C-alpha cells in the first residue's frame, strides 16, 4: 500500500466527466495523458478494462501484471501490462491504497450463482461492458476479459479463498495513471446491490484527464 497524492489540480484538467451510478463508459486516452478515476462519495467499485487503441486485441493482462509486480493488489508504481507484454499505463498517484485484481466483474450468471435465481435479471458490470463496447464498434463479447476493480476490497482468506468486504475507499479518494500508449478505457461504474463492494448503494464516479 503506497499512498501518494497528486499535484494535479482538477480545475486544470482538459477533460472531466461524471459517471452516473451503475453506468457504462468508454473513452480514448492518449499516450502521455494522465487519467484520474475519482471516487466521489466513497465505497464505490469502478470495474475497468484497458485496450491498446491501435489494436484492441492487445489488452490489459492481470496475470502478467501481477507476476511482474509480485503482488495481487495495485497501487502507486504498479505498471499495467498487456497480453503482449507491453506497458499500457502506470499508476502514478493513489490516495486509496490498493485496488482489486481478483474479484472480476458481476454478471447475470455470477449474480445467480452467488445470490439467488431472482437476481439473474439485475443489471451487471458485464452488461455495461458489452453495451459500451458494442456502441463503440471495436469491442465485442470475446474482448471482455479479467478486469481491475478500482477501490474494491476483496481480501484473500487464509485458505486461499476470496471474500467481498466493505470498501477501503472514501469520498474524494482517487487513483491516477499515466498512459504509456494510446488506450481505450472501458468502465462499468458497478451497479452491484448484493454485496458490500458499493456499500449497498452505487454512487457516481468521475473521470479526469490532463494533457
Coordinates of C-alpha atoms in Angstrom, one line a residue, residues 62-203:
X62 CA -3.8 -9.4 -15.0
X63 CA -1.6 -12.4 -14.8
X64 CA 1.4 -10.7 -16.5
X65 CA 0.8 -7.6 -14.4
X66 CA 0.7 -9.4 -11.1
X67 CA 3.6 -11.7 -11.9
X68 CA 5.9 -8.8 -12.8
X69 CA 5.0 -6.7 -9.7
X70 CA 4.9 -9.6 -7.3
X71 CA 1.7 -8.7 -5.5
X72 CA -2.0 -9.2 -6.0
X73 CA -3.2 -5.6 -5.4
X74 CA -2.5 -2.5 -7.4
X75 CA -1.2 0.8 -6.1
X76 CA 1.3 3.6 -6.8
X77 CA 4.1 2.3 -9.0
X78 CA 2.1 -0.6 -10.5
X79 CA 2.5 -1.0 -14.2
X80 CA -0.5 -2.4 -16.1
X81 CA 0.9 -4.7 -18.8
X82 CA -0.8 -6.0 -21.9
X83 CA -1.1 -9.6 -23.1
X84 CA 1.8 -8.8 -25.4
X85 CA 4.0 -7.7 -22.6
X86 CA 3.8 -4.0 -23.3
X87 CA 3.1 -1.4 -20.6
X88 CA -0.3 0.2 -21.1
X89 CA -0.4 2.5 -18.0
X90 CA 1.5 3.3 -14.8
X91 CA -0.2 4.2 -11.5
X92 CA 1.5 7.5 -10.5
X93 CA -0.7 8.6 -7.6
X94 CA -3.2 6.8 -5.3
X95 CA -5.0 8.0 -2.2
X96 CA -6.9 4.8 -1.6
X97 CA -4.0 2.4 -1.2
X98 CA -4.9 -0.7 -3.1
X99 CA -7.2 -1.9 -5.8
X100 CA -8.6 -5.4 -6.5
X101 CA -7.5 -7.6 -9.5
X102 CA -9.1 -10.8 -8.4
X103 CA -12.9 -10.3 -7.9
X104 CA -13.8 -10.0 -11.5
X105 CA -17.0 -8.3 -12.9
X106 CA -20.5 -9.2 -11.8
X107 CA -22.7 -10.8 -14.5
X108 CA -26.1 -12.3 -14.8
X109 CA -24.5 -15.7 -14.2
X110 CA -22.5 -14.8 -11.2
X111 CA -25.4 -13.0 -9.6
X112 CA -27.5 -16.1 -10.0
X113 CA -24.8 -18.5 -8.6
X114 CA -23.7 -16.3 -5.7
X115 CA -27.0 -14.9 -4.6
X116 CA -30.3 -16.2 -6.0
X117 CA -32.2 -17.1 -9.2
X118 CA -34.3 -13.9 -8.9
X119 CA -31.0 -11.9 -9.1
X120 CA -30.4 -13.0 -12.7
X121 CA -32.1 -10.1 -14.3
X122 CA -30.3 -7.5 -12.2
X123 CA -28.1 -5.1 -14.2
X124 CA -24.4 -6.1 -14.1
X125 CA -20.9 -4.9 -15.0
X126 CA -20.6 -7.4 -17.8
X127 CA -23.8 -5.9 -19.3
X128 CA -22.2 -2.5 -19.1
X129 CA -19.0 -3.6 -20.8
X130 CA -21.0 -5.2 -23.6
X131 CA -23.2 -2.1 -24.0
X132 CA -20.4 0.5 -24.2
X133 CA -18.1 -1.8 -26.3
X134 CA -20.9 -2.6 -28.7
X135 CA -21.8 1.0 -29.2
X136 CA -18.2 1.8 -29.9
X137 CA -18.0 -0.9 -32.5
X138 CA -14.5 -2.1 -31.8
X139 CA -15.2 -4.4 -28.8
X140 CA -17.4 -7.4 -28.5
X141 CA -18.2 -10.3 -26.2
X142 CA -14.9 -12.1 -26.8
X143 CA -13.0 -8.9 -25.8
X144 CA -14.3 -8.8 -22.2
X145 CA -11.6 -10.3 -20.0
X146 CA -10.5 -10.1 -16.4
X147 CA -10.8 -6.6 -15.1
X148 CA -9.5 -4.3 -12.4
X149 CA -11.9 -3.2 -9.7
X150 CA -10.6 0.2 -8.6
X151 CA -11.5 1.0 -4.9
X152 CA -13.0 -2.5 -4.4
X153 CA -11.9 -4.6 -1.3
X154 CA -11.6 -8.3 -2.0
X155 CA -9.4 -9.9 0.8
X156 CA -7.7 -13.2 0.3
X157 CA -8.5 -15.6 3.1
X158 CA -6.0 -17.8 4.9
X159 CA -7.2 -20.8 2.9
X160 CA -6.8 -19.0 -0.4
X161 CA -10.4 -18.0 -0.9
X162 CA -11.8 -14.6 -1.7
X163 CA -14.4 -12.5 0.2
X164 CA -16.2 -9.3 -0.7
X165 CA -15.8 -6.8 2.1
X166 CA -16.6 -3.2 2.8
X167 CA -14.6 -0.8 0.6
X168 CA -11.5 0.9 2.0
X169 CA -12.0 4.0 -0.1
X170 CA -13.8 7.1 0.9
X171 CA -15.3 10.2 -0.5
X172 CA -12.8 12.1 -2.6
X173 CA -10.2 9.4 -3.0
X174 CA -8.7 8.7 -6.4
X175 CA -6.2 6.7 -8.4
X176 CA -4.2 8.4 -11.1
X177 CA -2.4 6.7 -14.1
X178 CA -0.1 7.9 -16.9
X179 CA -0.9 6.3 -20.3
X180 CA 2.2 4.8 -21.8
X181 CA 0.4 4.3 -25.2
X182 CA -2.9 5.2 -26.7
X183 CA -5.5 3.2 -24.8
X184 CA -9.3 2.6 -24.8
X185 CA -10.7 3.0 -21.3
X186 CA -13.8 0.9 -20.7
X187 CA -15.6 1.3 -17.3
X188 CA -18.6 -0.1 -15.6
X189 CA -19.4 2.1 -12.6
X190 CA -20.5 -1.0 -10.7
X191 CA -24.3 -1.4 -10.2
X192 CA -23.9 -4.3 -7.7
X193 CA -26.5 -4.4 -4.9
X194 CA -25.9 -7.8 -3.5
X195 CA -22.6 -7.4 -1.7
X196 CA -20.9 -4.5 0.2
X197 CA -18.5 -3.5 -2.6
X198 CA -20.6 -0.4 -3.1
X199 CA -21.8 0.0 0.4
X200 CA -25.1 -1.4 -0.8
X201 CA -25.7 1.9 -2.6
X202 CA -24.0 2.5 -6.0
X203 CA -22.8 6.2 -6.4

